[in-house]
CSV table of C-alpha atoms and ligand atoms in Angstrom, one decimal:
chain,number,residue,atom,x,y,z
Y,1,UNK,CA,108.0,77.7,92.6
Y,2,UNK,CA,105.7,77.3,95.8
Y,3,UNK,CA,104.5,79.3,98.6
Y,4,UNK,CA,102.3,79.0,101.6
Y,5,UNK,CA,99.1,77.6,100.9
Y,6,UNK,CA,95.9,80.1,102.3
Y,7,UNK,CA,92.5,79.5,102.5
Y,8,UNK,CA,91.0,82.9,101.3
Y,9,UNK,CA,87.5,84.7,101.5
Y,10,UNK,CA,85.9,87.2,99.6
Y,11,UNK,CA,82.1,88.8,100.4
Y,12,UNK,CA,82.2,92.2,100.2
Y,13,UNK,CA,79.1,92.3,97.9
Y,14,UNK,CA,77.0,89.4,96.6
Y,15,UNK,CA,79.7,86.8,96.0
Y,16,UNK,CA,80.4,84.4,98.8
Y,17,UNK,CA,84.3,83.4,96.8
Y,18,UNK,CA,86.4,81.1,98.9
Y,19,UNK,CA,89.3,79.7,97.6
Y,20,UNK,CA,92.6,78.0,98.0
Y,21,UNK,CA,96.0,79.4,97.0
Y,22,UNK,CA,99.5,78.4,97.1
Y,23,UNK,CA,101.7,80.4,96.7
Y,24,UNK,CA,101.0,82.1,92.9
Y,25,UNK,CA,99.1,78.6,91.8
Y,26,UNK,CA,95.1,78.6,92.7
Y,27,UNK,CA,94.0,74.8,94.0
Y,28,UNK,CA,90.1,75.6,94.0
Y,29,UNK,CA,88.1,78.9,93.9
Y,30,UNK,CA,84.4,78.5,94.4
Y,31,UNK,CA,81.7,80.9,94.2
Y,32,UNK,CA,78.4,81.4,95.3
Y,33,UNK,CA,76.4,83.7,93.1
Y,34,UNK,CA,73.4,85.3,94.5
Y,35,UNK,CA,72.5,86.7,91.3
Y,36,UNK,CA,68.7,85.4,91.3
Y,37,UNK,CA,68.2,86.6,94.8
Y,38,UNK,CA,69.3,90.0,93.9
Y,39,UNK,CA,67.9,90.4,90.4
Y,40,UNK,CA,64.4,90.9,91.3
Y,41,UNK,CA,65.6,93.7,93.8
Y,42,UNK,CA,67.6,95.7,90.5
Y,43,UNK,CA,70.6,96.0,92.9
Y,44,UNK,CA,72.0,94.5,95.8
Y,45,UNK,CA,70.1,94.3,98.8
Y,46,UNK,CA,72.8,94.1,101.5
Y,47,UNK,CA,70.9,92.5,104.4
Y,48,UNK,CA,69.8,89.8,102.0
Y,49,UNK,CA,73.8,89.3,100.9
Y,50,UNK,CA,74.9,89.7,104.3
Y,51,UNK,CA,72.3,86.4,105.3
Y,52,UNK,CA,72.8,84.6,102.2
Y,53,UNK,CA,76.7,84.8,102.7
Y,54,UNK,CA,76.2,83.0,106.6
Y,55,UNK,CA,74.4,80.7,105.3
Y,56,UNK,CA,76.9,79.4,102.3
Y,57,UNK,CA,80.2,79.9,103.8
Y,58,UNK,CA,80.9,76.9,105.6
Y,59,UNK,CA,79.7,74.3,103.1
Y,60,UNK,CA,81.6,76.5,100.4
Y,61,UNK,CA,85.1,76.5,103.0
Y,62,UNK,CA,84.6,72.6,102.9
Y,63,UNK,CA,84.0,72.8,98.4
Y,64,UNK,CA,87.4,74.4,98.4
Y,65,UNK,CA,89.4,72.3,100.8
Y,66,UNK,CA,87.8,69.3,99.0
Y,67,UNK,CA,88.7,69.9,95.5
Y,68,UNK,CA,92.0,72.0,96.3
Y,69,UNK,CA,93.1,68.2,97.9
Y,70,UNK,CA,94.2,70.2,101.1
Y,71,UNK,CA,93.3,69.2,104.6
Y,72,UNK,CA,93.0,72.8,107.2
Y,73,UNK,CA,96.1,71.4,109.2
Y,74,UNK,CA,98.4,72.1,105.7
Y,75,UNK,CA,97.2,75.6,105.2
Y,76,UNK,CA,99.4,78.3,105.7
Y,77,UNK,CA,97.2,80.8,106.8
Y,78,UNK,CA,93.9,82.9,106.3
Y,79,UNK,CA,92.9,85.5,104.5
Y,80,UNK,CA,89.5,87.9,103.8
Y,81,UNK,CA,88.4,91.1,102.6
Y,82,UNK,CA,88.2,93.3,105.3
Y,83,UNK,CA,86.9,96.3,102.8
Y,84,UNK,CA,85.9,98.5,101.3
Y,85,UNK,CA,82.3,97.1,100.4
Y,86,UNK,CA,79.2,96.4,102.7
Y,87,UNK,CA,79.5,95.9,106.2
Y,88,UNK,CA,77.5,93.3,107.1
Y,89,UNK,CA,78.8,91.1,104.0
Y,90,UNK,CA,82.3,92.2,105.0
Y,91,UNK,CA,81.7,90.6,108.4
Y,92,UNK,CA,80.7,87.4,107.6
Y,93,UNK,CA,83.8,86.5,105.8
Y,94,UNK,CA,86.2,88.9,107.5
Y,95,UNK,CA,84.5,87.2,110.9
Y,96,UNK,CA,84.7,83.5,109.7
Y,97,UNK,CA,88.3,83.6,108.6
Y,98,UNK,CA,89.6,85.1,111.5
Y,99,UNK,CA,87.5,82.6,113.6
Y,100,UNK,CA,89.0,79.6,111.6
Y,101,UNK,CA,92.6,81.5,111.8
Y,102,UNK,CA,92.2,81.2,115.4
Y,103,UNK,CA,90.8,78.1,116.2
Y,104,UNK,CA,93.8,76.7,114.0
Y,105,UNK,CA,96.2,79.1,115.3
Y,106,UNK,CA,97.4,80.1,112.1
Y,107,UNK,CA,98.3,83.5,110.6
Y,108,UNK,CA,95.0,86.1,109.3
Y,109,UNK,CA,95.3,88.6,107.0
Y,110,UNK,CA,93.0,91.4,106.3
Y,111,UNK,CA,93.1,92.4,102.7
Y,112,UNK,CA,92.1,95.6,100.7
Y,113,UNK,CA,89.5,94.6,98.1
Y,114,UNK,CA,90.7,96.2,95.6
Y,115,UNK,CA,94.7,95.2,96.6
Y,116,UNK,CA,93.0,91.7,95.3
Y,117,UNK,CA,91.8,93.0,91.9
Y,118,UNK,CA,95.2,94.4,91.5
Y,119,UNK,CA,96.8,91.6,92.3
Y,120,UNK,CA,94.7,89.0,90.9
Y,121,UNK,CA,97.2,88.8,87.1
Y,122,UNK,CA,99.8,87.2,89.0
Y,123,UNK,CA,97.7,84.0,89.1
Y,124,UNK,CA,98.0,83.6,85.2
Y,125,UNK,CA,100.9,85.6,84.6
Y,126,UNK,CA,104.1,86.5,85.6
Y,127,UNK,CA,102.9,90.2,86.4
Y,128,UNK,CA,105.5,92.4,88.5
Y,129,UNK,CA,105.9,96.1,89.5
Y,130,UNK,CA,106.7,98.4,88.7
Y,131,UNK,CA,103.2,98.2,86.7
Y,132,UNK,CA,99.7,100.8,86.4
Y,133,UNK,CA,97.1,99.0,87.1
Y,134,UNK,CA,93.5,100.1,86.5
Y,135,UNK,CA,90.8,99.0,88.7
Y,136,UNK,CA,86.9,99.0,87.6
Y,137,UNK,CA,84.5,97.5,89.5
Y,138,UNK,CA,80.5,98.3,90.3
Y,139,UNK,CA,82.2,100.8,93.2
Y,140,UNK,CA,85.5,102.3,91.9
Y,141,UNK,CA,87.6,103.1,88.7
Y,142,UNK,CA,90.7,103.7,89.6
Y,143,UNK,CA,94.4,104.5,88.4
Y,144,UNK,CA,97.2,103.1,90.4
Y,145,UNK,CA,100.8,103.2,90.2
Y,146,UNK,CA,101.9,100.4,91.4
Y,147,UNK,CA,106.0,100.9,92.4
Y,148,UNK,CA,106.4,97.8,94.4
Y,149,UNK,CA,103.7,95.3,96.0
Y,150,UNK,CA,102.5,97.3,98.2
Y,151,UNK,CA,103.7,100.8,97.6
Y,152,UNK,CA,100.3,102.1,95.9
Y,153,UNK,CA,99.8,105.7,94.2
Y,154,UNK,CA,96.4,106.5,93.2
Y,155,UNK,CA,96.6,108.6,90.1
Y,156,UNK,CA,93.3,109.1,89.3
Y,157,UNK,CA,89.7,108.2,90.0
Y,158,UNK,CA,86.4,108.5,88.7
Y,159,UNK,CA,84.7,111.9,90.7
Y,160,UNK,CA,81.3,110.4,90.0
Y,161,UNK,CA,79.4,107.1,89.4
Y,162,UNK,CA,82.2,103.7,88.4
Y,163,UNK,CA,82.4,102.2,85.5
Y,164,UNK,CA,80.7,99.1,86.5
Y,165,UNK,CA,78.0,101.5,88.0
Y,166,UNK,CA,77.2,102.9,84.7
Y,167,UNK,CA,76.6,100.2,83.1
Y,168,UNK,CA,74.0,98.6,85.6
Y,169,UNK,CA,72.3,102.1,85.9
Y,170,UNK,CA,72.4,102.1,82.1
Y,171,UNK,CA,71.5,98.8,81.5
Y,172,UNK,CA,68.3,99.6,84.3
Y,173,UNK,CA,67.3,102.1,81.6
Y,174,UNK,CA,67.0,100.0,78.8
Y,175,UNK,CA,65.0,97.5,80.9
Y,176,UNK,CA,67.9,95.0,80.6
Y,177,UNK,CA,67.9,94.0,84.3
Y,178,UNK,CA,71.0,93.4,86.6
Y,179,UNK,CA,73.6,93.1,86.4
Y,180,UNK,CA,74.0,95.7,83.9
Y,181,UNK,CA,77.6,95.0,82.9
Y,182,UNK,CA,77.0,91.3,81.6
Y,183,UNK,CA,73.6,92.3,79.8
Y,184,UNK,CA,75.0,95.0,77.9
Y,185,UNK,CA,78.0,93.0,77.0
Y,186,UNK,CA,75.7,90.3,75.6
Y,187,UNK,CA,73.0,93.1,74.0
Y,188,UNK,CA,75.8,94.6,71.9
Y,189,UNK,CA,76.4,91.5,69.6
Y,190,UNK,CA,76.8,92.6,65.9
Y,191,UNK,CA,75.5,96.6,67.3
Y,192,UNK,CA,77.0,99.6,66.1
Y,193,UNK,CA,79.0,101.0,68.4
Y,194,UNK,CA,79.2,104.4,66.2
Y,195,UNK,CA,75.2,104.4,65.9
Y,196,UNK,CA,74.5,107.0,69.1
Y,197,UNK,CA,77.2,109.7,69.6
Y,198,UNK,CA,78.4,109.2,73.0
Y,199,UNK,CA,80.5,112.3,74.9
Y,200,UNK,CA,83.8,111.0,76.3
Y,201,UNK,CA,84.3,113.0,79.3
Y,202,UNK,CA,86.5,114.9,81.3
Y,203,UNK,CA,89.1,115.4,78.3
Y,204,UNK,CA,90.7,118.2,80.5
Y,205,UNK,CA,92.0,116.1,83.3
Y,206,UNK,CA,93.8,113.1,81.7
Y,207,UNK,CA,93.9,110.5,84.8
Y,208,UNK,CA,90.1,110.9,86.1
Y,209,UNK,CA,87.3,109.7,84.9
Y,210,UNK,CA,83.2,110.9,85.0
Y,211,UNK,CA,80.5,108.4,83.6
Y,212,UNK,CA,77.3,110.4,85.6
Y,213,UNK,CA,76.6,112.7,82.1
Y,214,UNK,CA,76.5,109.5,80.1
Y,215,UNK,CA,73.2,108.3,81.6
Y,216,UNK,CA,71.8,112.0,80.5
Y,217,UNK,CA,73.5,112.0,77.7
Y,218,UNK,CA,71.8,108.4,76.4
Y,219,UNK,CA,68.2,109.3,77.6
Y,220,UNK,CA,68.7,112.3,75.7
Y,221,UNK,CA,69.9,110.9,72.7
Y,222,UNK,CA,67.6,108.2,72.7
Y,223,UNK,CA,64.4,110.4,73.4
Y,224,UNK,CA,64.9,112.9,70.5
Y,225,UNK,CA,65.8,109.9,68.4
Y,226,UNK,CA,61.9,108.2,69.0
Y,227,UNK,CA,60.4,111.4,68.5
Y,228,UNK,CA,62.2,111.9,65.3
Y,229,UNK,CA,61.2,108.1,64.5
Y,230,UNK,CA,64.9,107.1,64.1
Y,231,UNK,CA,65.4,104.6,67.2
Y,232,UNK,CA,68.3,102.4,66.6
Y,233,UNK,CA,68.1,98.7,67.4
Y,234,UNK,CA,69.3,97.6,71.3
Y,235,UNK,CA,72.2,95.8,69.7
Y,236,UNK,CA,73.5,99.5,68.9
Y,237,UNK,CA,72.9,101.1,71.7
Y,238,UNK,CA,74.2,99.0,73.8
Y,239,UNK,CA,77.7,98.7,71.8
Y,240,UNK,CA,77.6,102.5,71.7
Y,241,UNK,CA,76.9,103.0,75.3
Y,242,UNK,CA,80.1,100.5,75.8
Y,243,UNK,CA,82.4,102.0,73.3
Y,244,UNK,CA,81.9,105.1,75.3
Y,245,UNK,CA,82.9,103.5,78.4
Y,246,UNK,CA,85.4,101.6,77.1
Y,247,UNK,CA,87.0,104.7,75.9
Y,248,UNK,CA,87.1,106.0,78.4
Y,249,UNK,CA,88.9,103.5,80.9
Y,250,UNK,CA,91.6,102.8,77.9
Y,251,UNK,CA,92.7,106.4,76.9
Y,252,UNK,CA,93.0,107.3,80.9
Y,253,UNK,CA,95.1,103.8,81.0
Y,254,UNK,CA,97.5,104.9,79.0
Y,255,UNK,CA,97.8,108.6,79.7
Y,256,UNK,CA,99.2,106.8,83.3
Y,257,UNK,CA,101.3,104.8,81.0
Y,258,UNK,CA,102.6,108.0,79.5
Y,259,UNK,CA,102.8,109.7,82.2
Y,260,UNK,CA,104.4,107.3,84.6
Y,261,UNK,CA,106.8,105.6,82.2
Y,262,UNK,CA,106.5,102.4,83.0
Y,263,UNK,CA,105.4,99.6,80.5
Y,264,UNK,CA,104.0,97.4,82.2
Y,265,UNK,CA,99.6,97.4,82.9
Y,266,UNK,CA,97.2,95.6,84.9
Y,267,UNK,CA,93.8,95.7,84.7
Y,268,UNK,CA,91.1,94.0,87.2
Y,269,UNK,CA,87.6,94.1,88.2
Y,270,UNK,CA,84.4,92.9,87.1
Y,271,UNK,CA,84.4,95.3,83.8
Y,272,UNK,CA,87.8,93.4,82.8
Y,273,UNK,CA,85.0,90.8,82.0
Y,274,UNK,CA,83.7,92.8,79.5
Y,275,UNK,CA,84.6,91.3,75.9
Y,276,UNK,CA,84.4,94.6,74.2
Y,277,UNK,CA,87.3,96.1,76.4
Y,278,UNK,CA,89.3,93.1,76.4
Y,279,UNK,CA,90.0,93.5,72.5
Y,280,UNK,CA,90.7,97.2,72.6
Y,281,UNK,CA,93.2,96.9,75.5
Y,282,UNK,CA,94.8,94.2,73.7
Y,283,UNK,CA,95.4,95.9,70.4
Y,284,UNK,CA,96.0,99.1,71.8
Y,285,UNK,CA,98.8,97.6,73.8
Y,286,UNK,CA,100.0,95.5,71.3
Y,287,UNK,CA,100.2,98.8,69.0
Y,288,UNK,CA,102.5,100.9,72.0
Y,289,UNK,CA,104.6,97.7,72.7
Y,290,UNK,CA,102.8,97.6,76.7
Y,291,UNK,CA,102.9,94.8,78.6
Y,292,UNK,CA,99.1,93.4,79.5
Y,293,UNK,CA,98.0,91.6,82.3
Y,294,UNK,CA,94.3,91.0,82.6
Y,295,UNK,CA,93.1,88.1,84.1
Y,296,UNK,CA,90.6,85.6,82.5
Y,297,UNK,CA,87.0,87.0,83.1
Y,298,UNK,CA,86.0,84.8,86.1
Y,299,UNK,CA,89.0,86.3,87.8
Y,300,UNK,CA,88.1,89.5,87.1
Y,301,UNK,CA,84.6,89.6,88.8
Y,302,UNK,CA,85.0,89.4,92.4
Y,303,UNK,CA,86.6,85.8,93.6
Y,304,UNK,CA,88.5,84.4,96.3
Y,305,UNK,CA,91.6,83.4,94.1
Y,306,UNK,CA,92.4,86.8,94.3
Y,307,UNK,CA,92.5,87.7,97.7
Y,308,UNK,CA,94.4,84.6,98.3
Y,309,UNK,CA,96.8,85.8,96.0
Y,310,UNK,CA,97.3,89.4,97.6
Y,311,UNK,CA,97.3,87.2,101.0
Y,312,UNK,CA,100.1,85.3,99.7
Y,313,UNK,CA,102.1,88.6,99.2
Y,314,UNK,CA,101.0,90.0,103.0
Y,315,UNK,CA,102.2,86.8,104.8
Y,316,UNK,CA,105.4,86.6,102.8
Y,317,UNK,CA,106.1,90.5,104.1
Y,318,UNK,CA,105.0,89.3,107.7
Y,319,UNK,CA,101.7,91.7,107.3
Y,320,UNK,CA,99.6,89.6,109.9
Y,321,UNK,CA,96.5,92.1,111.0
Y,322,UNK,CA,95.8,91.1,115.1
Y,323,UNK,CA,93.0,89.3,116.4
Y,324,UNK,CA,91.1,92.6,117.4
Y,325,UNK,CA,91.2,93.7,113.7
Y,326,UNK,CA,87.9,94.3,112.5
Y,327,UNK,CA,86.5,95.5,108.6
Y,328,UNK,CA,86.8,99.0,107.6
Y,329,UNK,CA,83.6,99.6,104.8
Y,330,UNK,CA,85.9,103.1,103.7
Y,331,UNK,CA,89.6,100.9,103.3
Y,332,UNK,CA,91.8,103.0,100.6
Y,333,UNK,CA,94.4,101.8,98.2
Y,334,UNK,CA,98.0,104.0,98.8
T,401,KG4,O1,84.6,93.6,90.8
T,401,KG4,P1,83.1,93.3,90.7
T,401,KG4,O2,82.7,91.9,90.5
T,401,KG4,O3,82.4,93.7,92.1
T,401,KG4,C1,82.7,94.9,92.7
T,401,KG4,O4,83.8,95.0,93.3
T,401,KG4,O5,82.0,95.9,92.5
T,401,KG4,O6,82.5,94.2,89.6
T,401,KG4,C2,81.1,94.2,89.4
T,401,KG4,C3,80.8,95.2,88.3
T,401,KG4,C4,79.3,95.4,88.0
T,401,KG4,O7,79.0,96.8,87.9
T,401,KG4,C5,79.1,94.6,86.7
T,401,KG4,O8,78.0,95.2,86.0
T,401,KG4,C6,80.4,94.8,86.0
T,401,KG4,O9,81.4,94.7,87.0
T,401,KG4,N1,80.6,93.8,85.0
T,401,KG4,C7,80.7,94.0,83.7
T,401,KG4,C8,80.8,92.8,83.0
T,401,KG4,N2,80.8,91.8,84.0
T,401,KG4,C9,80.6,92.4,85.2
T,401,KG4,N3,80.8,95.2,83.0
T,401,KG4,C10,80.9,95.2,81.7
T,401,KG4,N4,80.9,94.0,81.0
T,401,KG4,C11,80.9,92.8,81.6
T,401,KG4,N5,81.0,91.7,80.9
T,402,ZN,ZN1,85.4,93.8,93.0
């Protein structure tokens, strides 16, 4: 099975991600990482990303052409991220897609970040609404019910910090640099994850999430512990700061599967990465008989596969956005 074939761009944070995609088959997807630009910063500085995006794009537009095999005058169309993330990173891509759409005269499509996390299993997998999907990224964690491509219900949300947030902020902490996410993932090897006792928040509403008390709760934890002499090793606090999060995202997961009915559940975004999660959605799934869909880790974190994908979908439906479409830094799933 084929489709059209769209050159796709993703820089709504720190990754410059272009990539090709036909139909549900990914030719090339090629990243630029500005990691070590960013790390000594501790976070994302977005004029930096915005600059370090114009000045990769191009030669990474010509990477994935090359190795996808597939000269501009075959593409289908064009798609990029037109939010929500920063605006000047959003530009650049949203801006050079559209300017390529048009010098080619070929279809652009604007696509909802998140819309690409969601949509990113169907590159691996044959992953189909009606589905939940949960979405957890540095920015959001969210719950969606996904009835048909495109028909989006947010169930739930986090009313504080997201997942991914928690764990840079916590990983900041413990003085294990940025991004959090991958350093804590690594730290925990052979840890504990029962060592500190972690609250799991937010018990009373069963589709939202709140990770802001675990930073107090951890410093709190960890503080009485060196006073008392009884500070566990890194290994253990960073599983048990994981297991708490990882909680978390999978017992709200499938209160939506409960509560919607369906049996069917995506996951995406760069905490799908995280090893620890992987395993725990796996066998809880397994155990309730759901169908999983997460993709592999580097399709998790933010790529350009992904929004190719989710543009695939848009120009099949005819979803074109006009040439005096421009980002929006507040886009919303549903
Ligand atoms: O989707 P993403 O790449 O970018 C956003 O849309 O935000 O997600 C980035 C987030 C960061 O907070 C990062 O720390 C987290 O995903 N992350 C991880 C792992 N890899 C990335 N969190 C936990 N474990 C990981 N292995
Ligand atoms: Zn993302």
């Amino acid at each position: 099975m084929s489709g059209p074939t769209v050159l796709a761009f993703e820089t709504s944070c720190d990754e410059t991600g272009v990539a090709v995609v036909r139909g549900r088959e990914v030719l090339s997807n090629v990243i630029g990482s500005q990691v070590d630009l960013h790390a000594r910063f501790g976070g994302v500085v977005p004029e930096v990303a915005a600059r370090a995006h114009v000045e990769s794009i191009r030669s990474l537009s010509h990477r994935a052409l090359g190795e996808a095999g597939v000269h501009p005058d075959d593409l289908d169309g064009v798609a990029a991220t037109q939010g929500p993330g920063l605006i000047g990173p959003l530009l650049v891509g949203f801006s050079f897609g559209k300017a390529m759409a048009w010098a080619r005269q070929l279809p652009f499509v604007g696509v909802d970040h998140m819309e690409g996390h969601l949509t990113a299993p169907v590159l691996e997998s044959d992953f189909e609404p009606p589905a939940v999907a949960l979405l957890a990224s540095g920015g959001h964690s969210q719950l969606v019910h996904v009835k048909a491509w495109g028909d989006y219900e947010v169930l739930g949300e986090t009313i504080d910090d997201a997942a991914g947030e928690a764990f840079d902020k916590l990983a900041r902490y413990l003085g294990l640099g940025f991004p959090g996410g991958p350093a804590i993932d690594a730290a925990s090897d052979g840890g504990d994850p029962t060592a500190l006792d972690l609250p799991r928040p937010l018990r009373d509403r069963p589709l939202d999430f709140s990770f802001s008390g675990l930073k107090t709760a951890v410093i709190t934890r960890i503080e009485s512990a060196k006073q008392a002499g009884t500070l566990p090793p890194l290994a253990d606090v960073a599983a048990s700061i994981q297991e708490a999060i990882v909680d978390s995202l999978l017992e709200k997961a499938f209160n939506a599967i409960e509560a919607t009915g369906v049996e069917v559940l995506g996951g995406g975004g760069g905490v799908f990465a995280n090893r620890r999660l992987r395993e725990k959605f796996a066998d809880e799934a397994d155990r309730r008989g759901v169908a999983l869909h997460i993709p592999s880790r580097k399709l998790c974190t933010d790529n350009g596969a992904m929004i190719g994908a989710a543009g695939v979908r848009l120009l099949q439906d005819g979803q074109y956005s006009s040439w005096g479409s421009n980002v929006d830094v507040n886009m919303r799933l549903g």
